[in-house]
PDB file of C-alpha atoms and ligand atoms in Angstrom:
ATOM      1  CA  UNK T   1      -6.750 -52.892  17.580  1.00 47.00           C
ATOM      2  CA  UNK T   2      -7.982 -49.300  17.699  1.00 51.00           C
ATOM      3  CA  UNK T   3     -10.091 -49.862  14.668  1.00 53.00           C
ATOM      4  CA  UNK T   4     -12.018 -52.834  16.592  1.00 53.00           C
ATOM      5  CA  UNK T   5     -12.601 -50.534  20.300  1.00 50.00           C
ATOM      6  CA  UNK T   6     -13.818 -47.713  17.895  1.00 50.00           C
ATOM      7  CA  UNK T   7     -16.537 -50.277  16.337  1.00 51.00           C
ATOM      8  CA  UNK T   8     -17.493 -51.399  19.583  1.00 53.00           C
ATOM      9  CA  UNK T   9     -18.326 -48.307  20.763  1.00 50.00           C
ATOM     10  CA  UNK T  10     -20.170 -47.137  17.598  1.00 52.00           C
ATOM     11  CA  UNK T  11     -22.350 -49.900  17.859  1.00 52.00           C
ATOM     12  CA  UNK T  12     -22.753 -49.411  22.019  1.00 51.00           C
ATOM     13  CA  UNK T  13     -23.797 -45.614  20.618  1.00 50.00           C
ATOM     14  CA  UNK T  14     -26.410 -47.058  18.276  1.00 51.00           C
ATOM     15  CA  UNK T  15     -27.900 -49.210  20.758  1.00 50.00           C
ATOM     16  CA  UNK T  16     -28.663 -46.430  23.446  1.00 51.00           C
ATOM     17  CA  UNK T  17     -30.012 -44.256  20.354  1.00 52.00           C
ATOM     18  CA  UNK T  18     -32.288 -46.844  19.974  1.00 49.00           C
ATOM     19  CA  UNK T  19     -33.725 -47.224  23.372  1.00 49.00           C
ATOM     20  CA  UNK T  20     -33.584 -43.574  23.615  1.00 51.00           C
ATOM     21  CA  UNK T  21     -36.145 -43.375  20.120  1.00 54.00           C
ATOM     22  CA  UNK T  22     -38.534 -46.602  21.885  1.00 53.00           C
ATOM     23  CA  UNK T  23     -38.995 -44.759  24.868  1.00 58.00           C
ATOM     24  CA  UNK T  24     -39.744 -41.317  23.658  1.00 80.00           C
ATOM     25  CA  UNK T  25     -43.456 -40.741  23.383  1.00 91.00           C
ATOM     26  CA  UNK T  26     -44.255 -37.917  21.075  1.00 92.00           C
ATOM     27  CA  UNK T  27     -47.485 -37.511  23.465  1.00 96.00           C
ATOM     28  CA  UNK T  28     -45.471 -37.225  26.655  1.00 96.00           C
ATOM     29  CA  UNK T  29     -43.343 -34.118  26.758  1.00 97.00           C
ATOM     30  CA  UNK T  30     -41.019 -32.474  29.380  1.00 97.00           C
ATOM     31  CA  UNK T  31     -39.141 -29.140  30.071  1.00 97.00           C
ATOM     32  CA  UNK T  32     -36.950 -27.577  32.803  1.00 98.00           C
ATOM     33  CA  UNK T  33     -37.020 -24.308  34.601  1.00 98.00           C
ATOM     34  CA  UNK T  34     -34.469 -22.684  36.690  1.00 98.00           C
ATOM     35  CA  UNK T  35     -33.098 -19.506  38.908  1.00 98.00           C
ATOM     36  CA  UNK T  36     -32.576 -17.271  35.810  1.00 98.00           C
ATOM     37  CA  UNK T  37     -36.766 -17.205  35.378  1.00 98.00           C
ATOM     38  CA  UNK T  38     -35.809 -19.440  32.228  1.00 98.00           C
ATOM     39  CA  UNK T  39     -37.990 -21.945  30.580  1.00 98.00           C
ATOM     40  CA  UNK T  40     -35.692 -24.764  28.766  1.00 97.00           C
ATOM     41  CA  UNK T  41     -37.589 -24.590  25.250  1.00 97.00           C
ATOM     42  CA  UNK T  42     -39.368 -21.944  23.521  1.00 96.00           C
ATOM     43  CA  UNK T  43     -41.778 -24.394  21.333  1.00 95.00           C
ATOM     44  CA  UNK T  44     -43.487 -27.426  21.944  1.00 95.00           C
ATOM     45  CA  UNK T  45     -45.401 -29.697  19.400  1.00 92.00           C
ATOM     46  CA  UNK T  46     -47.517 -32.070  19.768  1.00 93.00           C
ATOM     47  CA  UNK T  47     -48.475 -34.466  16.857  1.00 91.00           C
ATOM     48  CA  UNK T  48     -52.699 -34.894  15.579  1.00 91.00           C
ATOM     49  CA  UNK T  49     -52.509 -38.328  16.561  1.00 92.00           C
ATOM     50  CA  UNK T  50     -52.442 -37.957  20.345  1.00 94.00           C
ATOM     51  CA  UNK T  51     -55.484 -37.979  22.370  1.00 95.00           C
ATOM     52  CA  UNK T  52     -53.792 -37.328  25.701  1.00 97.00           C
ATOM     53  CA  UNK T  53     -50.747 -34.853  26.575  1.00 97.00           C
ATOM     54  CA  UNK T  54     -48.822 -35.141  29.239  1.00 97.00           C
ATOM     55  CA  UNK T  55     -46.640 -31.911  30.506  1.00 98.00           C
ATOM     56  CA  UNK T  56     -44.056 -32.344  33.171  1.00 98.00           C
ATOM     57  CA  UNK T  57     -42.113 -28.762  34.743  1.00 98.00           C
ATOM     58  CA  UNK T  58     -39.052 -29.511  36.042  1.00 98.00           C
ATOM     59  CA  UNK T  59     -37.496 -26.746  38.092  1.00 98.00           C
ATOM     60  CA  UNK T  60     -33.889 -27.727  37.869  1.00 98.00           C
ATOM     61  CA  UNK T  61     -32.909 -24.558  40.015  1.00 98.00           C
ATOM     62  CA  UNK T  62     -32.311 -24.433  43.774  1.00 98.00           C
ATOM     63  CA  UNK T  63     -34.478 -21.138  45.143  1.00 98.00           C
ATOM     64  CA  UNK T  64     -37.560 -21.927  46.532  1.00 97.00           C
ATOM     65  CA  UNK T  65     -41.131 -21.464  44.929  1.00 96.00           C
ATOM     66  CA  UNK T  66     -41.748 -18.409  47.536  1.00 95.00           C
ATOM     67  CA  UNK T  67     -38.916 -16.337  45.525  1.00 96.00           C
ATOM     68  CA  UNK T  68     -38.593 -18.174  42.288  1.00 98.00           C
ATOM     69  CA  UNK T  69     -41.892 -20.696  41.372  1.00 98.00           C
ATOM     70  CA  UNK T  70     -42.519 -21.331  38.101  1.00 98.00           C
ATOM     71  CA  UNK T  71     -45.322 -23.099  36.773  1.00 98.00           C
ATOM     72  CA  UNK T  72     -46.354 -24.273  32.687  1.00 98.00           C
ATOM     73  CA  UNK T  73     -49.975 -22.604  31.502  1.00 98.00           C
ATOM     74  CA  UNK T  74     -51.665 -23.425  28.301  1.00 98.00           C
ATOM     75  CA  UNK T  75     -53.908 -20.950  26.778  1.00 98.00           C
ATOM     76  CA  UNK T  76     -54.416 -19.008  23.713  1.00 96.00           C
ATOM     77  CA  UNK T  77     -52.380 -16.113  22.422  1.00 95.00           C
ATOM     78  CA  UNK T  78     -55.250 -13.967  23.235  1.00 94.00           C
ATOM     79  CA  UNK T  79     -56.019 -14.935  26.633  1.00 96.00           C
ATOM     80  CA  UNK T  80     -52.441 -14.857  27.918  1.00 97.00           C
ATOM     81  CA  UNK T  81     -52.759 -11.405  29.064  1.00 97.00           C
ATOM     82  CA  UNK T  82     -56.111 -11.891  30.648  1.00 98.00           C
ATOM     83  CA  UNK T  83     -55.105 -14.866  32.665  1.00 98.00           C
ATOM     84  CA  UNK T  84     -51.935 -13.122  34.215  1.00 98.00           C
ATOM     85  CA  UNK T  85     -53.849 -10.018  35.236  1.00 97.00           C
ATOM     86  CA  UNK T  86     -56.538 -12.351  36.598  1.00 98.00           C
ATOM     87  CA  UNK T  87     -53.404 -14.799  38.148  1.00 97.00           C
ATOM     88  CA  UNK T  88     -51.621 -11.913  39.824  1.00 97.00           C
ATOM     89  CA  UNK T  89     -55.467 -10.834  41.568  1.00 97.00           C
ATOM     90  CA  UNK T  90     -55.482 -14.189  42.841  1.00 97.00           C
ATOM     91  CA  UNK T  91     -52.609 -14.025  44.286  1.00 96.00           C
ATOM     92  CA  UNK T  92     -49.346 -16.427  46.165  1.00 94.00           C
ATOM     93  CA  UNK T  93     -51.951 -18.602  48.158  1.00 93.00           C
ATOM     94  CA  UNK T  94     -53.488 -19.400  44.699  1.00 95.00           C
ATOM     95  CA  UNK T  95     -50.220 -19.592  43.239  1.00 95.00           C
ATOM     96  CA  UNK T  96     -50.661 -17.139  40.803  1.00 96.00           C
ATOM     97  CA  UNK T  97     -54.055 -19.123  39.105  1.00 96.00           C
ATOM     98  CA  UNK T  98     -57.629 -17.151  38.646  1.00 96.00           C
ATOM     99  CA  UNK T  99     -59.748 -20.307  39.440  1.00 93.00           C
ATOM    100  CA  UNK T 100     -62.370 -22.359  36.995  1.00 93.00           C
ATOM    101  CA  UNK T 101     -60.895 -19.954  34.721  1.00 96.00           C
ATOM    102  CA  UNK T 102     -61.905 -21.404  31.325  1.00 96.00           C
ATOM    103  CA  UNK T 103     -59.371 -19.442  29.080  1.00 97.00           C
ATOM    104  CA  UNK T 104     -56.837 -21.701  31.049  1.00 98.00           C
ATOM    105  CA  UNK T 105     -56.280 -25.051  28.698  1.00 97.00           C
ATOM    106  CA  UNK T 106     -53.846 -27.019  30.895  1.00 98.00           C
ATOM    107  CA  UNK T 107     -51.831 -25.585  34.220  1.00 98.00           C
ATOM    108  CA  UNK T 108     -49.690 -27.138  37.128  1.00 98.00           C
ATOM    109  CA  UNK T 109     -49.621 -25.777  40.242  1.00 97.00           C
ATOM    110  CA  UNK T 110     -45.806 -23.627  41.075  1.00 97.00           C
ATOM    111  CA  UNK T 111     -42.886 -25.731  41.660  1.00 98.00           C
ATOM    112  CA  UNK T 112     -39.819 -24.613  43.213  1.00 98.00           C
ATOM    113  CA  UNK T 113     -36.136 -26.027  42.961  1.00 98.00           C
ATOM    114  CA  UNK T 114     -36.056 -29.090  42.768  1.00 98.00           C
ATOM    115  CA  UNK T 115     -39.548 -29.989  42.345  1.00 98.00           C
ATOM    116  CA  UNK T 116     -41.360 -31.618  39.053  1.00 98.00           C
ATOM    117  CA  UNK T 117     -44.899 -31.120  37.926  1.00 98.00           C
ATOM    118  CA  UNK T 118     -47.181 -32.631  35.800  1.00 98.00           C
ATOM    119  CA  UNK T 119     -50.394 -32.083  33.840  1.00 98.00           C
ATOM    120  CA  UNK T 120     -52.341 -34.131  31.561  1.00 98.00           C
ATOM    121  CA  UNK T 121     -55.159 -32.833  29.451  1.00 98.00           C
ATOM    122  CA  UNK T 122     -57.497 -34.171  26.383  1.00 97.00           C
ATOM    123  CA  UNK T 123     -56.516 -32.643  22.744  1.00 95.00           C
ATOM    124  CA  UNK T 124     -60.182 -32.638  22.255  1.00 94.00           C
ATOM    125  CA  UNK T 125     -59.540 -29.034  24.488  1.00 92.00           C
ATOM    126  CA  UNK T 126     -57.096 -28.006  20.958  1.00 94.00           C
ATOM    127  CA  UNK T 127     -57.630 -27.293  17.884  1.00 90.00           C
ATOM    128  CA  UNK T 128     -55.348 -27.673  15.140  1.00 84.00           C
ATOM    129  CA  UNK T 129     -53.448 -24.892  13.532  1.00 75.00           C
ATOM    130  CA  UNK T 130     -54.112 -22.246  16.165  1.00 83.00           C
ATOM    131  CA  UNK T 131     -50.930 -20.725  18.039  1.00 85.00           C
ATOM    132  CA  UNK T 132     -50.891 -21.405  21.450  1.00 96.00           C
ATOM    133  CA  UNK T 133     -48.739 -20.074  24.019  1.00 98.00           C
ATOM    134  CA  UNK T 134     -47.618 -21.585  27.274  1.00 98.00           C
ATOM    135  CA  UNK T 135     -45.593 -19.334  29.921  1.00 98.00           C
ATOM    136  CA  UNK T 136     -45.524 -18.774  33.744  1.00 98.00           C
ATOM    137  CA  UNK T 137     -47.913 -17.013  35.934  1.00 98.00           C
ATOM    138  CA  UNK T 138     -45.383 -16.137  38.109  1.00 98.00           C
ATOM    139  CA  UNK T 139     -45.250 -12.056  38.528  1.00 97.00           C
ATOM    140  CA  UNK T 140     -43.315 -10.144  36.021  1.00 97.00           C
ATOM    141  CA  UNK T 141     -42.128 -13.594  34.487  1.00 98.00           C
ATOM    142  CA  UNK T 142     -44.266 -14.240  31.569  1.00 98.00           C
ATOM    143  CA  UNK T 143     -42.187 -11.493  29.659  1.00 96.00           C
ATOM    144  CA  UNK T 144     -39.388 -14.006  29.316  1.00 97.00           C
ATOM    145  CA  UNK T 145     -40.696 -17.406  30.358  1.00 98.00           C
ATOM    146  CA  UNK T 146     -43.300 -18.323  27.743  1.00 98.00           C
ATOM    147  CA  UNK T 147     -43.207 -19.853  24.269  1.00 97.00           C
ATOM    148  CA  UNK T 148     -45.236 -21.320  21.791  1.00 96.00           C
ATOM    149  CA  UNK T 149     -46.768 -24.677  21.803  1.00 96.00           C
ATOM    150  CA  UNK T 150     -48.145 -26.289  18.078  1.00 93.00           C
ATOM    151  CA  UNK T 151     -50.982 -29.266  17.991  1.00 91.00           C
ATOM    152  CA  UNK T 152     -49.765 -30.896  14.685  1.00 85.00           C
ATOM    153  CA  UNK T 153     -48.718 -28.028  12.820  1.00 62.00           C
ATOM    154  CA  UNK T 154     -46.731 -29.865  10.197  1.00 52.00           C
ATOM    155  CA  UNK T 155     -45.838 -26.855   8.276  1.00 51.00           C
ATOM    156  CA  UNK T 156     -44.276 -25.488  11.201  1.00 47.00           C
ATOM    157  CA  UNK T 157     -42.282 -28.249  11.750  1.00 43.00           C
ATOM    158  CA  UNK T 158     -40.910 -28.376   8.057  1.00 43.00           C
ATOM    159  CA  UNK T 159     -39.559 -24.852   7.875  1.00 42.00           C
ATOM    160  CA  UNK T 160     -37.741 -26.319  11.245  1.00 45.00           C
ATOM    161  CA  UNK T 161     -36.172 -29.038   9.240  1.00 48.00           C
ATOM    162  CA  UNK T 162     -32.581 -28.136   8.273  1.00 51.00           C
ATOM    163  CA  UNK T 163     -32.223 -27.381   4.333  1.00 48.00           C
ATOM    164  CA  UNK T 164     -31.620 -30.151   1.533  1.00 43.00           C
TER     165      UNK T 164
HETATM  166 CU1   CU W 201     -41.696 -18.468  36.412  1.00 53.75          CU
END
């Protein structure tokens, strides 16, 4: 008897692991953000073969973007400083976001709690094996909200790999 409910639910298991795997798109990817100035990952990749991403922000938290907006910019490790400098000039009413700035790959606009954003861009913009970085242009937050984000950097995601 207990033998057959514990099969039943292994096999329920494998079947929402499965839908889970057909519905992920390796192109598509997502992360949260919250009240602790806190950005869910610290890496994103994204695999050679796609010719579109798609970045969504969540901001899981509950202040609003006037105290505690986040938002996701892609650039290079070398322009990251530039583009907050030029992002805190522009100020709130630009939400934080020098304009036709071309160091800036990809950027949403600042979402507060409970609000989602999301930017698509062409990979033809990246090139492979360079170290991005994404973060937040949010004052004083790119010191802990930013990470690094990999466009098919297979080595990279190797060393990741747990040991044999
Ligand atoms: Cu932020």
């Amino acid at each position: 008897m207990k033998y057959k409910t514990l099969l039943r639910l292994a096999s329920a298991g494998a079947l929402l692991l499965a839908g889970a795997l057909a519905h992920a798109d390796p192109c598509k990817l997502s992360l949260e953000s919250n009240d602790q100035m806190q950005f869910s990952v610290r890496e994103l990749i994204v695999p050679t073969e796609c010719v579109e991403v798609e970045v969504t922000l969540r901001h899981a938290g509950k202040l609003p973007a006037k105290t505690m907006g986040h938002d996701w910019v892609l650039a290079k490790d070398s322009d990251m400083s530039g583009i907050i400098t030029a992002g805190l000039a522009a100020g709130a009413s630009r939400g934080y976001l020098p304009e036709h700035d071309g160091r800036i790959i990809a950027a949403t606009p600042i979402v507060g709690g409970g609000e989602s954003a999301t930017v698509k861009f062409a990979t033809s913009l990246l090139q492979a094996g360079i170290r991005y970085v994404f973060f937040c242009t949010s004052p004083g937050h790119a010191t802990v909200m930013r990470g690094t984000f990999l466009f098919g950097n297979s080595r990279l995601v190797r060393a990741s790999d747990p040991p044999k």
